[in-house]
Amino acid sequence: MRFLASIIALATLLCIAHAAGPRSQCVYLVNAQPGDTCTSVAAGAGTDIDTVETINPTVDCTAPFKVLTPLCVREYTPTCWAWVNATEATCDYLLPQFHLTKAQFVQNNDNVDENCDLMIGDQYCATTDSCEVNAAKCCEDFPDSVYCSY
């Protein structure tokens, strides 16, 4: 019995490891002016230099900017409301079920390429829209919404 519990725990950990989830989205973009630094932009935005460097890994923060440079200073990672185990090699079969475009599914999963290729058996975020998994409640709250037609 203990062996079976260990196998189940290991399988659960492996599934969680593959469930990458939604991509972070920039919610506060600053146009750094020539002469600004990552530190000055971070201070002006009320964040720290480590955050700016983490969010903008391709930006050189070792010297002042020479040209106008867009910097993301705050990100948001949406909550995934429904996870699915892939049963096919691409996401196409999931799109109608969750009312998604391919681009939206890719945005929901930072481990999915633009072709929407999936690893059968791996877990993927199907939707970051809470109303997709709770349409009746959303229809009640928003009677004229698209969720009332589901």
PDB file of C-alpha atoms in Angstrom:
ATOM      1  CA  MET A   1       0.000   0.000   0.000  1.00  0.00           C
ATOM      2  CA  ARG A   2       2.830   2.371   0.870  1.00  0.00           C
ATOM      3  CA  PHE A   3       4.437   1.636  -2.537  1.00  0.00           C
ATOM      4  CA  LEU A   4       1.186   2.545  -4.325  1.00  0.00           C
ATOM      5  CA  ALA A   5       0.971   5.825  -2.392  1.00  0.00           C
ATOM      6  CA  SER A   6       4.550   6.632  -3.402  1.00  0.00           C
ATOM      7  CA  ILE A   7       3.781   5.942  -7.063  1.00  0.00           C
ATOM      8  CA  ILE A   8       0.685   8.173  -6.923  1.00  0.00           C
ATOM      9  CA  ALA A   9       2.659  10.974  -5.254  1.00  0.00           C
ATOM     10  CA  LEU A  10       5.408  10.718  -7.875  1.00  0.00           C
ATOM     11  CA  ALA A  11       2.881  10.753 -10.735  1.00  0.00           C
ATOM     12  CA  THR A  12       1.225  13.825  -9.233  1.00  0.00           C
ATOM     13  CA  LEU A  13       4.557  15.632  -8.993  1.00  0.00           C
ATOM     14  CA  LEU A  14       5.392  14.761 -12.597  1.00  0.00           C
ATOM     15  CA  CYS A  15       2.035  16.137 -13.778  1.00  0.00           C
ATOM     16  CA  ILE A  16       2.544  19.334 -11.838  1.00  0.00           C
ATOM     17  CA  ALA A  17       6.030  19.749 -13.293  1.00  0.00           C
ATOM     18  CA  HIS A  18       4.592  19.739 -16.825  1.00  0.00           C
ATOM     19  CA  ALA A  19       1.759  22.144 -16.041  1.00  0.00           C
ATOM     20  CA  ALA A  20       3.535  25.363 -16.921  1.00  0.00           C
ATOM     21  CA  GLY A  21       0.487  27.603 -16.989  1.00  0.00           C
ATOM     22  CA  PRO A  22      -0.315  31.056 -18.289  1.00  0.00           C
ATOM     23  CA  ARG A  23       2.319  33.421 -19.607  1.00  0.00           C
ATOM     24  CA  SER A  24       2.887  36.604 -17.649  1.00  0.00           C
ATOM     25  CA  GLN A  25       1.521  39.762 -19.214  1.00  0.00           C
ATOM     26  CA  CYS A  26       3.003  43.226 -18.930  1.00  0.00           C
ATOM     27  CA  VAL A  27       0.546  45.531 -17.184  1.00  0.00           C
ATOM     28  CA  TYR A  28       2.752  48.617 -16.805  1.00  0.00           C
ATOM     29  CA  LEU A  29       5.023  49.670 -19.641  1.00  0.00           C
ATOM     30  CA  VAL A  30       7.354  52.658 -19.281  1.00  0.00           C
ATOM     31  CA  ASN A  31       9.229  54.328 -22.138  1.00  0.00           C
ATOM     32  CA  ALA A  32      12.675  54.941 -20.670  1.00  0.00           C
ATOM     33  CA  GLN A  33      14.170  58.123 -22.095  1.00  0.00           C
ATOM     34  CA  PRO A  34      17.788  58.508 -23.209  1.00  0.00           C
ATOM     35  CA  GLY A  35      19.853  59.001 -20.052  1.00  0.00           C
ATOM     36  CA  ASP A  36      17.425  57.029 -17.848  1.00  0.00           C
ATOM     37  CA  THR A  37      18.658  53.875 -16.146  1.00  0.00           C
ATOM     38  CA  CYS A  38      16.839  50.728 -15.113  1.00  0.00           C
ATOM     39  CA  THR A  39      17.275  51.872 -11.507  1.00  0.00           C
ATOM     40  CA  SER A  40      15.732  55.303 -12.123  1.00  0.00           C
ATOM     41  CA  VAL A  41      12.835  53.804 -14.094  1.00  0.00           C
ATOM     42  CA  ALA A  42      12.234  51.196 -11.376  1.00  0.00           C
ATOM     43  CA  ALA A  43      12.235  53.856  -8.642  1.00  0.00           C
ATOM     44  CA  GLY A  44       9.858  56.056 -10.631  1.00  0.00           C
ATOM     45  CA  ALA A  45       7.483  53.131 -11.118  1.00  0.00           C
ATOM     46  CA  GLY A  46       7.586  52.106  -7.464  1.00  0.00           C
ATOM     47  CA  THR A  47       9.340  48.801  -8.052  1.00  0.00           C
ATOM     48  CA  ASP A  48      12.896  47.503  -7.688  1.00  0.00           C
ATOM     49  CA  ILE A  49      15.743  46.907 -10.106  1.00  0.00           C
ATOM     50  CA  ASP A  50      15.619  43.108  -9.635  1.00  0.00           C
ATOM     51  CA  THR A  51      12.024  43.058 -10.847  1.00  0.00           C
ATOM     52  CA  VAL A  52      12.842  45.189 -13.895  1.00  0.00           C
ATOM     53  CA  GLU A  53      15.799  42.956 -14.802  1.00  0.00           C
ATOM     54  CA  THR A  54      13.762  39.778 -14.346  1.00  0.00           C
ATOM     55  CA  ILE A  55      10.860  41.013 -16.477  1.00  0.00           C
ATOM     56  CA  ASN A  56      13.168  42.414 -19.184  1.00  0.00           C
ATOM     57  CA  PRO A  57      15.948  39.826 -19.571  1.00  0.00           C
ATOM     58  CA  THR A  58      17.113  41.179 -22.946  1.00  0.00           C
ATOM     59  CA  VAL A  59      17.590  44.757 -21.714  1.00  0.00           C
ATOM     60  CA  ASP A  60      21.088  45.891 -20.703  1.00  0.00           C
ATOM     61  CA  CYS A  61      20.706  47.532 -17.289  1.00  0.00           C
ATOM     62  CA  THR A  62      24.426  48.198 -16.799  1.00  0.00           C
ATOM     63  CA  ALA A  63      24.437  51.645 -18.444  1.00  0.00           C
ATOM     64  CA  PRO A  64      22.061  54.551 -19.127  1.00  0.00           C
ATOM     65  CA  PHE A  65      19.804  54.157 -22.153  1.00  0.00           C
ATOM     66  CA  LYS A  66      20.968  55.842 -25.347  1.00  0.00           C
ATOM     67  CA  VAL A  67      17.588  55.651 -27.114  1.00  0.00           C
ATOM     68  CA  LEU A  68      13.927  55.487 -26.126  1.00  0.00           C
ATOM     69  CA  THR A  69      13.528  52.015 -24.610  1.00  0.00           C
ATOM     70  CA  PRO A  70      10.223  50.408 -23.594  1.00  0.00           C
ATOM     71  CA  LEU A  71      10.503  48.638 -20.235  1.00  0.00           C
ATOM     72  CA  CYS A  72       7.894  46.495 -18.566  1.00  0.00           C
ATOM     73  CA  VAL A  73       7.965  47.320 -14.856  1.00  0.00           C
ATOM     74  CA  ARG A  74       4.993  45.286 -13.653  1.00  0.00           C
ATOM     75  CA  GLU A  75       3.588  41.942 -14.775  1.00  0.00           C
ATOM     76  CA  TYR A  76       0.503  39.932 -14.038  1.00  0.00           C
ATOM     77  CA  THR A  77       0.130  36.189 -14.395  1.00  0.00           C
ATOM     78  CA  PRO A  78      -3.512  35.185 -14.879  1.00  0.00           C
ATOM     79  CA  THR A  79      -5.027  32.367 -12.842  1.00  0.00           C
ATOM     80  CA  CYS A  80      -5.793  29.186 -14.720  1.00  0.00           C
ATOM     81  CA  TRP A  81      -9.394  28.123 -14.086  1.00  0.00           C
ATOM     82  CA  ALA A  82      -9.367  24.792 -15.935  1.00  0.00           C
ATOM     83  CA  TRP A  83      -6.554  22.319 -16.537  1.00  0.00           C
ATOM     84  CA  VAL A  84      -6.759  19.522 -19.108  1.00  0.00           C
ATOM     85  CA  ASN A  85      -4.605  16.508 -19.899  1.00  0.00           C
ATOM     86  CA  ALA A  86      -3.769  16.466 -23.598  1.00  0.00           C
ATOM     87  CA  THR A  87      -5.234  13.545 -25.518  1.00  0.00           C
ATOM     88  CA  GLU A  88      -4.159  14.817 -28.950  1.00  0.00           C
ATOM     89  CA  ALA A  89      -0.911  16.240 -30.343  1.00  0.00           C
ATOM     90  CA  THR A  90      -2.242  19.772 -31.009  1.00  0.00           C
ATOM     91  CA  CYS A  91      -4.622  22.076 -29.164  1.00  0.00           C
ATOM     92  CA  ASP A  92      -7.129  22.319 -32.040  1.00  0.00           C
ATOM     93  CA  TYR A  93      -9.599  19.907 -30.422  1.00  0.00           C
ATOM     94  CA  LEU A  94      -9.711  22.005 -27.221  1.00  0.00           C
ATOM     95  CA  LEU A  95     -10.385  25.393 -28.831  1.00  0.00           C
ATOM     96  CA  PRO A  96     -14.154  25.043 -29.457  1.00  0.00           C
ATOM     97  CA  GLN A  97     -14.778  23.508 -26.038  1.00  0.00           C
ATOM     98  CA  PHE A  98     -13.274  26.524 -24.249  1.00  0.00           C
ATOM     99  CA  HIS A  99     -14.216  29.172 -26.866  1.00  0.00           C
ATOM    100  CA  LEU A 100     -10.566  30.014 -27.553  1.00  0.00           C
ATOM    101  CA  THR A 101      -8.427  30.982 -30.481  1.00  0.00           C
ATOM    102  CA  LYS A 102      -5.113  29.209 -30.973  1.00  0.00           C
ATOM    103  CA  ALA A 103      -3.305  32.409 -29.928  1.00  0.00           C
ATOM    104  CA  GLN A 104      -5.271  32.509 -26.661  1.00  0.00           C
ATOM    105  CA  PHE A 105      -4.411  28.890 -25.870  1.00  0.00           C
ATOM    106  CA  VAL A 106      -0.736  29.574 -26.561  1.00  0.00           C
ATOM    107  CA  GLN A 107      -0.911  32.643 -24.278  1.00  0.00           C
ATOM    108  CA  ASN A 108      -2.408  30.431 -21.558  1.00  0.00           C
ATOM    109  CA  ASN A 109       0.541  28.030 -21.698  1.00  0.00           C
ATOM    110  CA  ASP A 110       4.133  29.166 -21.622  1.00  0.00           C
ATOM    111  CA  ASN A 111       5.254  25.687 -22.675  1.00  0.00           C
ATOM    112  CA  VAL A 112       3.254  25.665 -25.959  1.00  0.00           C
ATOM    113  CA  ASP A 113       4.683  26.916 -29.257  1.00  0.00           C
ATOM    114  CA  GLU A 114       2.819  28.977 -31.878  1.00  0.00           C
ATOM    115  CA  ASN A 115       1.770  25.750 -33.678  1.00  0.00           C
ATOM    116  CA  CYS A 116      -0.001  24.720 -30.481  1.00  0.00           C
ATOM    117  CA  ASP A 117       1.859  21.413 -30.307  1.00  0.00           C
ATOM    118  CA  LEU A 118       1.086  19.405 -27.168  1.00  0.00           C
ATOM    119  CA  MET A 119       2.647  16.424 -25.417  1.00  0.00           C
ATOM    120  CA  ILE A 120      -0.050  13.774 -25.029  1.00  0.00           C
ATOM    121  CA  GLY A 121      -0.643  13.168 -21.329  1.00  0.00           C
ATOM    122  CA  ASP A 122       0.771  16.519 -20.196  1.00  0.00           C
ATOM    123  CA  GLN A 123      -1.413  19.044 -18.387  1.00  0.00           C
ATOM    124  CA  TYR A 124      -2.293  22.381 -19.985  1.00  0.00           C
ATOM    125  CA  CYS A 125      -4.205  25.450 -18.903  1.00  0.00           C
ATOM    126  CA  ALA A 126      -7.435  25.439 -20.908  1.00  0.00           C
ATOM    127  CA  THR A 127      -8.752  28.815 -19.791  1.00  0.00           C
ATOM    128  CA  THR A 128      -7.981  31.836 -17.646  1.00  0.00           C
ATOM    129  CA  ASP A 129     -11.622  32.960 -17.915  1.00  0.00           C
ATOM    130  CA  SER A 130     -13.490  31.990 -14.743  1.00  0.00           C
ATOM    131  CA  CYS A 131     -16.796  32.310 -16.591  1.00  0.00           C
ATOM    132  CA  GLU A 132     -15.811  29.484 -18.948  1.00  0.00           C
ATOM    133  CA  VAL A 133     -15.968  27.072 -16.022  1.00  0.00           C
ATOM    134  CA  ASN A 134     -18.830  28.809 -14.223  1.00  0.00           C
ATOM    135  CA  ALA A 135     -21.071  30.026 -17.070  1.00  0.00           C
ATOM    136  CA  ALA A 136     -24.318  29.743 -15.081  1.00  0.00           C
ATOM    137  CA  LYS A 137     -23.047  32.092 -12.360  1.00  0.00           C
ATOM    138  CA  CYS A 138     -21.687  34.575 -14.909  1.00  0.00           C
ATOM    139  CA  CYS A 139     -24.974  34.485 -16.825  1.00  0.00           C
ATOM    140  CA  GLU A 140     -26.790  35.217 -13.574  1.00  0.00           C
ATOM    141  CA  ASP A 141     -24.469  38.154 -12.844  1.00  0.00           C
ATOM    142  CA  PHE A 142     -24.331  39.375 -16.464  1.00  0.00           C
ATOM    143  CA  PRO A 143     -27.639  38.381 -18.135  1.00  0.00           C
ATOM    144  CA  ASP A 144     -26.753  39.896 -21.514  1.00  0.00           C
ATOM    145  CA  SER A 145     -23.350  38.215 -21.732  1.00  0.00           C
ATOM    146  CA  VAL A 146     -22.218  35.556 -24.162  1.00  0.00           C
ATOM    147  CA  TYR A 147     -22.058  33.096 -21.252  1.00  0.00           C
ATOM    148  CA  CYS A 148     -25.862  32.874 -21.252  1.00  0.00           C
ATOM    149  CA  SER A 149     -25.734  31.172 -24.660  1.00  0.00           C
ATOM    150  CA  TYR A 150     -23.507  28.286 -23.508  1.00  0.00           C
TER     151      TYR A 150
END
